[in-house]
Short mmCIF file of C-alpha atoms and ligand atoms in Angstrom, two decimals:
data_model
loop_
_atom_site.label_atom_id
_atom_site.label_comp_id
_atom_site.label_asym_id
_atom_site.label_seq_id
_atom_site.Cartn_x
_atom_site.Cartn_y
_atom_site.Cartn_z
CA MET W 1 -26.63 -13.69 -76.41
CA LEU W 2 -23.47 -15.72 -76.36
CA TRP W 3 -24.53 -19.03 -75.08
CA GLY W 4 -28.27 -18.99 -75.99
CA GLU W 5 -30.49 -18.38 -72.99
CA PRO W 6 -28.70 -19.00 -69.64
CA GLN W 7 -30.90 -21.83 -68.61
CA GLY W 8 -30.81 -25.29 -67.20
CA ALA W 9 -27.22 -26.29 -66.28
CA CYS W 10 -25.96 -23.02 -67.36
CA ALA W 11 -27.73 -21.16 -64.57
CA ALA W 12 -27.10 -23.88 -62.02
CA MET W 13 -24.88 -22.79 -59.19
CA ARG W 14 -22.25 -24.64 -57.26
CA THR W 15 -20.39 -24.22 -53.91
CA ILE W 16 -17.05 -26.00 -53.25
CA THR W 17 -16.00 -26.82 -49.65
CA LEU W 18 -12.51 -28.30 -48.77
CA LYS W 19 -12.25 -29.57 -45.17
CA ASN W 20 -8.93 -30.45 -43.69
CA VAL W 21 -7.55 -31.58 -47.08
CA SER W 22 -4.00 -32.87 -47.31
CA LYS W 23 -2.00 -34.47 -50.10
CA THR W 24 1.41 -35.96 -50.02
CA PHE W 25 3.50 -37.05 -53.02
CA TYR W 26 6.57 -39.23 -52.79
CA ASP W 27 9.54 -38.01 -54.76
CA LYS W 28 11.02 -40.83 -56.69
CA SER W 29 14.11 -38.97 -57.58
CA ARG W 30 14.94 -38.46 -53.91
CA LYS W 31 14.49 -42.06 -52.40
CA LEU W 32 10.73 -41.46 -52.05
CA THR W 33 11.05 -38.43 -49.74
CA PRO W 34 7.55 -37.33 -48.87
CA VAL W 35 6.60 -33.99 -50.46
CA LEU W 36 3.50 -32.43 -48.30
CA ALA W 37 2.00 -30.66 -51.28
CA ILE W 38 -1.29 -29.80 -49.55
CA LYS W 39 -1.54 -29.28 -45.72
CA ASP W 40 -4.74 -29.26 -43.85
CA PHE W 41 -6.39 -27.06 -46.32
CA ASN W 42 -9.77 -25.52 -45.46
CA LEU W 43 -11.67 -23.35 -47.95
CA HIS W 44 -15.34 -22.64 -48.89
CA ILE W 45 -16.20 -21.09 -52.25
CA GLU W 46 -19.64 -19.45 -52.77
CA ASP W 47 -22.07 -19.93 -55.69
CA GLY W 48 -20.75 -17.88 -58.61
CA GLU W 49 -17.82 -16.72 -56.74
CA ALA W 50 -14.45 -16.20 -58.75
CA VAL W 51 -11.70 -17.34 -56.43
CA VAL W 52 -8.07 -17.19 -57.50
CA LEU W 53 -5.46 -19.34 -55.98
CA LEU W 54 -2.38 -17.24 -56.10
CA GLY W 55 1.08 -18.33 -55.02
CA PRO W 56 4.62 -19.07 -56.11
CA SER W 57 5.61 -22.00 -58.34
CA GLY W 58 5.53 -25.27 -56.38
CA CYS W 59 3.22 -24.07 -53.74
CA GLY W 60 0.46 -26.52 -54.37
CA LYS W 61 -1.93 -24.72 -56.79
CA THR W 62 -2.15 -27.45 -59.53
CA THR W 63 -2.40 -30.19 -56.85
CA LEU W 64 -5.25 -28.35 -55.26
CA LEU W 65 -7.14 -27.75 -58.51
CA ARG W 66 -6.70 -31.53 -59.48
CA LEU W 67 -8.08 -32.41 -56.01
CA ILE W 68 -11.12 -30.00 -56.49
CA ALA W 69 -11.69 -31.64 -59.99
CA GLY W 70 -11.59 -35.12 -58.48
CA LEU W 71 -8.79 -36.08 -60.65
CA ASP W 72 -6.65 -36.85 -57.52
CA GLU W 73 -7.95 -37.97 -54.09
CA PRO W 74 -6.87 -36.33 -50.94
CA ASP W 75 -5.04 -38.54 -48.44
CA THR W 76 -7.17 -36.93 -45.73
CA GLY W 77 -9.98 -34.53 -45.62
CA GLU W 78 -13.20 -34.18 -47.65
CA ILE W 79 -14.32 -32.12 -50.71
CA TYR W 80 -18.01 -31.28 -51.33
CA TYR W 81 -19.88 -29.89 -54.17
CA SER W 82 -22.86 -27.98 -52.93
CA GLY W 83 -22.85 -30.13 -49.79
CA THR W 84 -22.47 -33.51 -51.56
CA PRO W 85 -19.23 -35.38 -51.13
CA LEU W 86 -17.43 -35.17 -54.53
CA ASP W 87 -16.94 -39.06 -54.86
CA ALA W 88 -20.68 -39.52 -54.53
CA ILE W 89 -21.18 -37.41 -57.79
CA PRO W 90 -20.68 -39.36 -61.08
CA ILE W 91 -18.04 -37.74 -63.25
CA GLU W 92 -20.33 -36.91 -66.06
CA GLU W 93 -22.53 -35.01 -63.71
CA ARG W 94 -19.81 -32.79 -62.25
CA GLY W 95 -20.37 -30.01 -64.81
CA ILE W 96 -16.68 -29.13 -64.76
CA GLY W 97 -14.99 -27.09 -67.67
CA MET W 98 -11.20 -27.32 -67.08
CA VAL W 99 -8.25 -25.74 -68.67
CA PHE W 100 -4.94 -27.00 -67.72
CA GLN W 101 -1.44 -25.50 -67.42
CA ASN W 102 -0.26 -28.19 -69.81
CA TYR W 103 -3.15 -28.25 -72.15
CA VAL W 104 -3.72 -31.98 -72.85
CA LEU W 105 -5.17 -32.33 -76.40
CA ILE W 106 -5.88 -35.70 -78.11
CA PRO W 107 -3.19 -35.80 -80.88
CA HIS W 108 -5.41 -37.40 -83.59
CA TRP W 109 -8.34 -35.24 -82.97
CA GLU W 110 -8.82 -32.07 -84.90
CA SER W 111 -9.83 -29.05 -82.81
CA ARG W 112 -13.57 -29.27 -83.88
CA LYS W 113 -13.83 -32.87 -82.52
CA THR W 114 -12.02 -31.86 -79.28
CA VAL W 115 -14.34 -28.80 -78.74
CA GLY W 116 -17.55 -30.63 -79.63
CA PHE W 117 -16.96 -33.87 -77.65
CA PHE W 118 -19.19 -33.10 -74.73
CA LEU W 119 -22.12 -31.75 -76.78
CA ARG W 120 -21.65 -34.51 -79.46
CA LEU W 121 -22.07 -37.21 -76.94
CA ARG W 122 -25.44 -35.68 -76.02
CA ASP W 123 -26.58 -35.15 -79.74
CA ARG W 124 -26.43 -31.47 -79.37
CA GLU W 125 -23.65 -30.88 -81.94
CA GLU W 126 -25.45 -27.99 -83.39
CA GLU W 127 -24.74 -25.90 -80.33
CA VAL W 128 -20.86 -26.14 -80.83
CA PRO W 129 -20.55 -23.09 -83.19
CA GLU W 130 -22.47 -20.80 -80.58
CA HIS W 131 -19.77 -21.92 -77.93
CA VAL W 132 -16.98 -21.47 -80.23
CA ASN W 133 -18.12 -17.80 -80.75
CA THR W 134 -18.01 -17.30 -77.05
CA VAL W 135 -14.53 -18.21 -76.88
CA ALA W 136 -13.60 -16.26 -79.81
CA ASN W 137 -14.94 -13.29 -77.80
CA ILE W 138 -12.99 -14.24 -74.81
CA THR W 139 -9.54 -14.83 -76.50
CA GLY W 140 -10.07 -12.14 -79.23
CA VAL W 141 -9.07 -14.60 -81.93
CA ASP W 142 -10.74 -16.05 -84.91
CA ILE W 143 -10.89 -19.50 -83.40
CA GLU W 144 -12.87 -20.90 -86.25
CA ASN W 145 -9.53 -20.98 -88.09
CA LEU W 146 -8.18 -23.43 -85.71
CA MET W 147 -11.04 -25.91 -85.80
CA GLY W 148 -9.82 -27.91 -88.82
CA ARG W 149 -6.20 -28.47 -87.40
CA PHE W 150 -4.59 -31.14 -85.40
CA PRO W 151 -2.65 -30.46 -82.07
CA ARG W 152 0.69 -30.79 -83.84
CA HIS W 153 -0.27 -27.92 -86.21
CA LEU W 154 -1.11 -25.59 -83.40
CA SER W 155 1.08 -23.20 -81.43
CA GLY W 156 1.20 -23.25 -77.70
CA GLY W 157 -1.09 -20.20 -77.49
CA GLU W 158 -3.53 -21.83 -80.10
CA LYS W 159 -3.56 -25.01 -78.10
CA GLN W 160 -4.61 -23.17 -75.09
CA ARG W 161 -7.44 -21.37 -77.02
CA VAL W 162 -8.68 -24.73 -78.09
CA SER W 163 -8.57 -25.88 -74.42
CA ILE W 164 -10.51 -22.99 -73.38
CA ALA W 165 -13.16 -23.62 -76.04
CA ARG W 166 -13.49 -27.12 -74.96
CA ALA W 167 -14.06 -25.99 -71.36
CA PHE W 168 -16.83 -23.80 -72.37
CA ALA W 169 -18.64 -26.10 -74.75
CA ARG W 170 -20.60 -28.03 -72.33
CA ASP W 171 -23.21 -27.69 -69.48
CA LEU W 172 -21.07 -25.68 -67.07
CA GLU W 173 -21.30 -25.14 -63.28
CA LEU W 174 -17.73 -24.82 -62.37
CA LEU W 175 -14.74 -23.62 -64.23
CA LEU W 176 -11.35 -24.76 -63.20
CA PHE W 177 -8.48 -22.82 -64.77
CA ASP W 178 -4.75 -23.44 -64.24
CA GLU W 179 -2.83 -20.44 -65.61
CA PRO W 180 -5.05 -20.46 -68.79
CA PHE W 181 -3.83 -17.44 -70.56
CA ALA W 182 -0.03 -18.06 -70.00
CA ASN W 183 0.51 -18.70 -73.67
CA LEU W 184 -1.65 -15.93 -75.06
CA ASP W 185 -0.02 -12.74 -76.31
CA ALA W 186 0.21 -10.03 -73.69
CA LYS W 187 -2.36 -7.93 -75.65
CA PHE W 188 -5.05 -10.68 -75.66
CA ARG W 189 -4.27 -11.72 -72.12
CA GLY W 190 -5.67 -8.59 -70.57
CA GLN W 191 -8.61 -8.71 -72.86
CA ALA W 192 -9.27 -12.47 -72.09
CA ARG W 193 -9.37 -11.78 -68.37
CA VAL W 194 -11.85 -9.02 -68.81
CA GLU W 195 -14.02 -11.19 -71.00
CA LEU W 196 -13.64 -14.04 -68.80
CA LYS W 197 -14.79 -11.99 -65.76
CA ARG W 198 -17.94 -10.67 -67.61
CA LEU W 199 -18.92 -14.19 -68.65
CA ILE W 200 -18.57 -15.54 -65.05
CA GLN W 201 -20.75 -12.75 -63.79
CA GLU W 202 -23.25 -13.04 -66.57
CA PHE W 203 -23.76 -16.85 -66.28
CA ASN W 204 -23.15 -17.24 -62.36
CA VAL W 205 -20.58 -20.00 -62.95
CA THR W 206 -18.20 -20.67 -60.10
CA LEU W 207 -14.58 -20.13 -61.03
CA VAL W 208 -11.48 -21.45 -59.41
CA TYR W 209 -8.52 -19.84 -61.17
CA VAL W 210 -4.89 -20.64 -60.52
CA THR W 211 -2.11 -18.32 -61.19
CA HIS W 212 1.35 -17.09 -59.86
CA ASP W 213 0.63 -13.59 -61.47
CA GLN W 214 -0.90 -11.04 -59.09
CA VAL W 215 -2.03 -8.87 -62.10
CA GLU W 216 -4.04 -11.73 -63.39
CA ALA W 217 -5.27 -12.47 -59.95
CA MET W 218 -6.38 -8.87 -59.32
CA SER W 219 -8.33 -8.59 -62.59
CA VAL W 220 -10.18 -12.01 -62.28
CA ALA W 221 -10.87 -12.47 -58.61
CA ASP W 222 -13.71 -11.66 -56.35
CA ARG W 223 -11.45 -13.14 -53.72
CA ILE W 224 -7.73 -13.99 -53.71
CA VAL W 225 -6.47 -16.92 -51.67
CA VAL W 226 -2.71 -16.62 -51.24
CA ILE W 227 -0.88 -19.94 -50.81
CA ASN W 228 2.55 -20.72 -49.71
CA ALA W 229 3.98 -24.17 -49.16
CA GLY W 230 0.64 -25.86 -49.37
CA ARG W 231 -1.15 -23.76 -46.96
CA ILE W 232 -3.47 -20.71 -47.16
CA VAL W 233 -1.53 -17.81 -45.80
CA GLN W 234 -4.17 -15.09 -46.30
CA SER W 235 -7.26 -14.50 -48.28
CA GLY W 236 -9.24 -11.35 -49.24
CA ALA W 237 -9.60 -8.61 -51.94
CA TYR W 238 -6.32 -7.58 -53.66
CA GLN W 239 -6.23 -4.11 -52.06
CA ALA W 240 -6.82 -5.48 -48.56
CA LEU W 241 -4.01 -8.10 -48.97
CA HIS W 242 -1.69 -5.48 -50.44
CA ASP W 243 -2.29 -2.70 -47.84
CA ASP W 244 -2.81 -4.88 -44.85
CA PRO W 245 -0.84 -8.15 -45.09
CA ASP W 246 -0.64 -10.49 -42.17
CA SER W 247 2.83 -11.67 -43.10
CA LEU W 248 6.07 -10.69 -44.59
CA PHE W 249 5.48 -13.36 -47.27
CA VAL W 250 2.26 -11.62 -48.47
CA ALA W 251 3.89 -8.21 -48.28
CA GLU W 252 6.63 -9.27 -50.55
CA PHE W 253 4.56 -11.42 -52.87
CA LEU W 254 2.00 -8.61 -53.71
CA GLY W 255 2.77 -5.25 -54.85
CA THR W 256 4.92 -4.05 -57.84
CA PRO W 257 7.71 -2.75 -57.51
CA THR W 258 8.45 -5.18 -54.50
CA ILE W 259 8.33 -3.64 -50.99
CA ASN W 260 11.53 -2.44 -49.46
CA THR W 261 12.52 -4.44 -46.33
CA PHE W 262 15.18 -3.67 -43.60
CA TRP W 263 16.30 -5.79 -40.79
CA GLY W 264 16.50 -4.37 -37.22
CA ARG W 265 16.42 -5.02 -33.66
CA VAL W 266 14.16 -3.74 -30.84
CA SER W 267 16.03 -1.45 -28.39
CA ASP W 268 14.58 0.73 -25.84
CA GLY W 269 11.08 -0.15 -27.13
CA GLU W 270 11.93 1.13 -30.64
CA TRP W 271 12.97 -0.40 -33.93
CA ASP W 272 16.69 0.17 -34.36
CA GLY W 273 17.93 -0.21 -37.97
CA SER W 274 21.49 0.82 -37.35
CA TYR W 275 22.36 3.15 -40.35
CA MET W 276 18.59 3.20 -41.10
CA GLY W 277 17.86 5.10 -37.79
CA ARG W 278 15.08 4.36 -35.25
CA ALA W 279 11.35 4.11 -35.66
CA ALA W 280 8.42 3.75 -33.25
CA LEU W 281 6.88 0.26 -33.19
CA PRO W 282 3.11 -0.33 -33.57
CA GLY W 283 3.12 -2.27 -30.16
CA PRO W 284 5.41 -3.31 -27.39
CA GLN W 285 8.04 -5.93 -28.44
CA PRO W 286 10.71 -7.53 -26.35
CA ASN W 287 14.15 -5.79 -26.38
CA GLY W 288 16.72 -7.41 -28.63
CA SER W 289 14.01 -9.18 -30.79
CA GLU W 290 14.52 -9.09 -34.51
CA VAL W 291 11.99 -7.01 -36.46
CA ILE W 292 11.87 -6.33 -40.23
CA VAL W 293 10.36 -3.12 -41.41
CA GLY W 294 8.63 -2.94 -44.92
CA ILE W 295 8.18 0.38 -46.83
CA ARG W 296 6.49 0.20 -50.13
CA PRO W 297 8.32 1.96 -53.16
CA GLU W 298 5.23 4.18 -53.57
CA HIS W 299 5.46 5.49 -49.96
CA ILE W 300 8.73 7.34 -50.68
CA GLN W 301 8.68 10.84 -52.12
CA ILE W 302 11.33 12.74 -53.66
CA CYS W 303 11.24 16.14 -52.12
CA ASP W 304 13.25 19.41 -52.09
CA ALA W 305 16.79 19.28 -50.33
CA GLU W 306 15.95 20.81 -46.99
CA SER W 307 13.57 18.14 -45.54
CA GLY W 308 14.67 14.96 -47.24
CA ILE W 309 17.22 12.16 -46.65
CA PRO W 310 19.93 12.21 -49.37
CA ALA W 311 20.15 9.27 -51.76
CA THR W 312 22.32 8.36 -54.74
CA ILE W 313 20.52 6.94 -57.77
CA ASP W 314 22.11 3.74 -58.87
CA ARG W 315 19.77 2.73 -61.61
CA VAL W 316 16.71 4.12 -63.53
CA ILE W 317 14.32 1.58 -64.92
CA PRO W 318 11.30 2.84 -66.83
CA PHE W 319 8.20 0.45 -66.96
CA TYR W 320 6.17 1.81 -69.88
CA ALA W 321 3.18 -0.50 -69.73
CA GLU W 322 2.83 0.05 -65.89
CA LYS W 323 3.42 3.78 -66.39
CA TYR W 324 6.04 4.32 -63.67
CA THR W 325 9.75 4.53 -63.37
CA LEU W 326 11.76 2.46 -60.87
CA LEU W 327 14.74 4.16 -59.22
CA ASP W 328 17.26 1.84 -57.42
CA VAL W 329 18.99 4.20 -54.99
CA TRP W 330 21.45 4.03 -52.04
CA LEU W 331 19.90 5.62 -49.08
CA ARG W 332 21.47 5.36 -45.61
CA LYS W 333 23.85 2.66 -46.79
CA ARG W 334 21.00 0.50 -47.92
CA ARG W 335 19.49 -0.28 -51.33
CA TRP W 336 16.01 0.94 -51.89
CA ARG W 337 13.37 0.86 -54.64
CA ILE W 338 11.54 4.02 -55.19
CA GLN W 339 8.59 4.44 -57.58
CA VAL W 340 8.32 7.77 -59.40
CA PRO W 341 6.24 9.01 -62.46
CA LEU W 342 7.26 7.58 -65.72
CA HIS W 343 8.70 10.81 -67.27
CA ALA W 344 10.49 12.05 -64.28
CA ARG W 345 14.02 13.09 -65.23
CA PHE W 346 16.63 11.25 -63.20
CA GLN W 347 20.07 9.91 -64.26
CA PRO W 348 22.29 7.35 -62.33
CA GLY W 349 24.80 9.21 -60.06
CA ASP W 350 22.20 12.04 -59.36
CA THR W 351 21.45 12.78 -55.72
CA VAL W 352 17.89 13.08 -54.72
CA HIS W 353 16.29 13.73 -51.43
CA CYS W 354 13.65 11.38 -50.05
CA LEU W 355 10.86 11.57 -47.60
CA LEU W 356 9.74 8.17 -46.03
CA ASP W 357 6.16 7.84 -45.00
CA TRP W 358 6.66 6.08 -41.86
CA SER W 359 2.93 6.06 -41.14
CA ARG W 360 2.60 3.53 -43.87
CA ALA W 361 5.48 1.34 -42.79
CA LEU W 362 4.76 -2.34 -42.03
CA PHE W 363 6.56 -4.27 -39.24
CA PHE W 364 7.06 -8.04 -39.15
CA ASP W 365 8.56 -10.48 -36.74
CA GLY W 366 12.11 -11.23 -37.85
CA GLN W 367 11.68 -15.00 -36.76
CA THR W 368 8.16 -15.82 -37.92
CA GLY W 369 7.53 -13.26 -40.61
CA GLY W 370 4.14 -12.43 -38.88
CA ARG W 371 2.86 -9.01 -38.87
CA ILE W 372 3.32 -6.88 -35.64
CA ARG W 373 0.28 -4.54 -35.33
P1 ADP M 1 2.18 -25.35 -58.48
O1 ADP M 1 1.07 -25.63 -59.35
O2 ADP M 1 1.77 -24.34 -57.44
O3 ADP M 1 3.38 -24.88 -59.21
P2 ADP M 1 2.16 -28.10 -57.87
O4 ADP M 1 0.85 -28.45 -57.16
O5 ADP M 1 2.38 -28.52 -59.10
O6 ADP M 1 2.54 -26.68 -57.46
O7 ADP M 1 3.34 -28.87 -56.88
C1 ADP M 1 3.27 -28.80 -55.43
C2 ADP M 1 4.39 -29.65 -54.95
O8 ADP M 1 4.06 -31.00 -55.19
C3 ADP M 1 5.74 -29.44 -55.47
O9 ADP M 1 6.70 -29.56 -54.55
C4 ADP M 1 5.79 -30.55 -56.60
O10 ADP M 1 7.10 -30.84 -56.89
C5 ADP M 1 5.12 -31.72 -55.87
N1 ADP M 1 4.34 -32.58 -56.81
C6 ADP M 1 3.32 -32.23 -57.58
N2 ADP M 1 2.84 -33.32 -58.29
C7 ADP M 1 3.83 -34.32 -57.97
C8 ADP M 1 3.77 -35.79 -58.36
N3 ADP M 1 2.85 -36.29 -59.25
N4 ADP M 1 4.85 -36.51 -57.91
C9 ADP M 1 5.58 -35.98 -56.88
N5 ADP M 1 5.64 -34.76 -56.44
C10 ADP M 1 4.77 -33.77 -57.08
MG1 MG M 2 0.89 -25.47 -61.51
#
C-alpha cells in the first residue's frame, strides 16, 4: 500500500463546477489591450474523474487551472467545490495538490522541507517517506536522492519531480496538474502517466490535468475537454473526438499525422474541389458555399495500379516510436499526408496508386469551420 490505508481525506471526493466563468487580462505591453483569456466557461467535473484540459498554447489552460485552484478570481461567474462556493472554503481546507508548469520551489529550502511542509505543519512528518515513495513509483526515479538538495542544484526535470512529490504529500481531494511531466525524459513520461492514472483510480482523487499534448491527454483522461481561445470547443473521450469532431479545429488538433484538408465549393449539390474532383456531401448545402473536406492519413490506401489515383512521393518520414511511416505525396496537384506501415519500402520520386476512403471523409463549413453532417 503506497499511501497507507486510503482513509479520511484521501478517500474524500470532490466535484468541481464552473458556471459562466470569464477572465480578462490587460496587456501592459499593448496599452492595456484586454485579453479575454476565459470566456463564459461552463464545466462540471465528477467525483474521482480525470479531466484533461487540452488545447494549443495561449488558449487559457493555465488561467483556468489557477481559477479552479482559487489562486485567481474570475471577473464573472462562480466556481464550486462539491456545491460550496470556492471563496467560502478556507485555503487550508481545499485539499489541493498542485503541480505548476513553471514549478515554483522556495530557493532556500531543500527538497525534503518542501515536500514535507504540509505534513510537518500537522505534526505528521513521519508520513513523509511513504509519500516520497509514492512519487518515486510515479516518476520512476529514486527521488530520495533529491531530498537533500536545494532548487539551484536540481535540473528542470528534478524540480518537477520534487513538485510532484510535494503535490502528493498531503491530504488530497483534488490534483491540479499543469503540464507536469513536460521536463521528464520521454522514457519516464509514459510510465509516469500510467502510474498517475492508476493512483487516481485507486484513491478516487479528482484530477484536472492541463496539456497541449494529445498523447498525454489520451493516456491520462477519462474525459478530454478541448479548449480554443478561452472556450470549450468539444469534450469527450479521445476516440470520439478524433473520429467524430464537431469542428475543423478539433479535426486538425487531434490525430497524428494531421488530417489532410482540401478547400472546395458546392456546385450542383456536390463538393467541387477543382483538380481534386467531386464528392457527395453529407447533407444539402447552398450552391457556391465554401466547404473544406478532411481525410485522415490513415484513410488512404496504397493499392495496385488499376484502381488507384496516381501520386508522386515527395518525402518519406519514418516515425519509429509511433511505428508508422509518413509519406508526403503529390496527388491531383495537392499535397497529401499518407500513413503507411513502418517498414513499407518507398522512395522519393516513386509513383504509387492511392484509394481514398470517401466514406470516412469529414466535411466542414469553410466560413465557420463547423462540421457538416
Ligand atoms: P495556456 O496555459 O493555454 O498556454 P494561458 O492561460 O497562460 O494559456 O494564457 C491565456 C491568455 O491569457 C494568453 O493570451 C496569455 O497571454 C494571457 N495571459 C495569461 N496570464 C496573463 C497575465 N497575468 N497578464 C496578461 N495576460 C495574461
Ligand atoms: Mg499554460
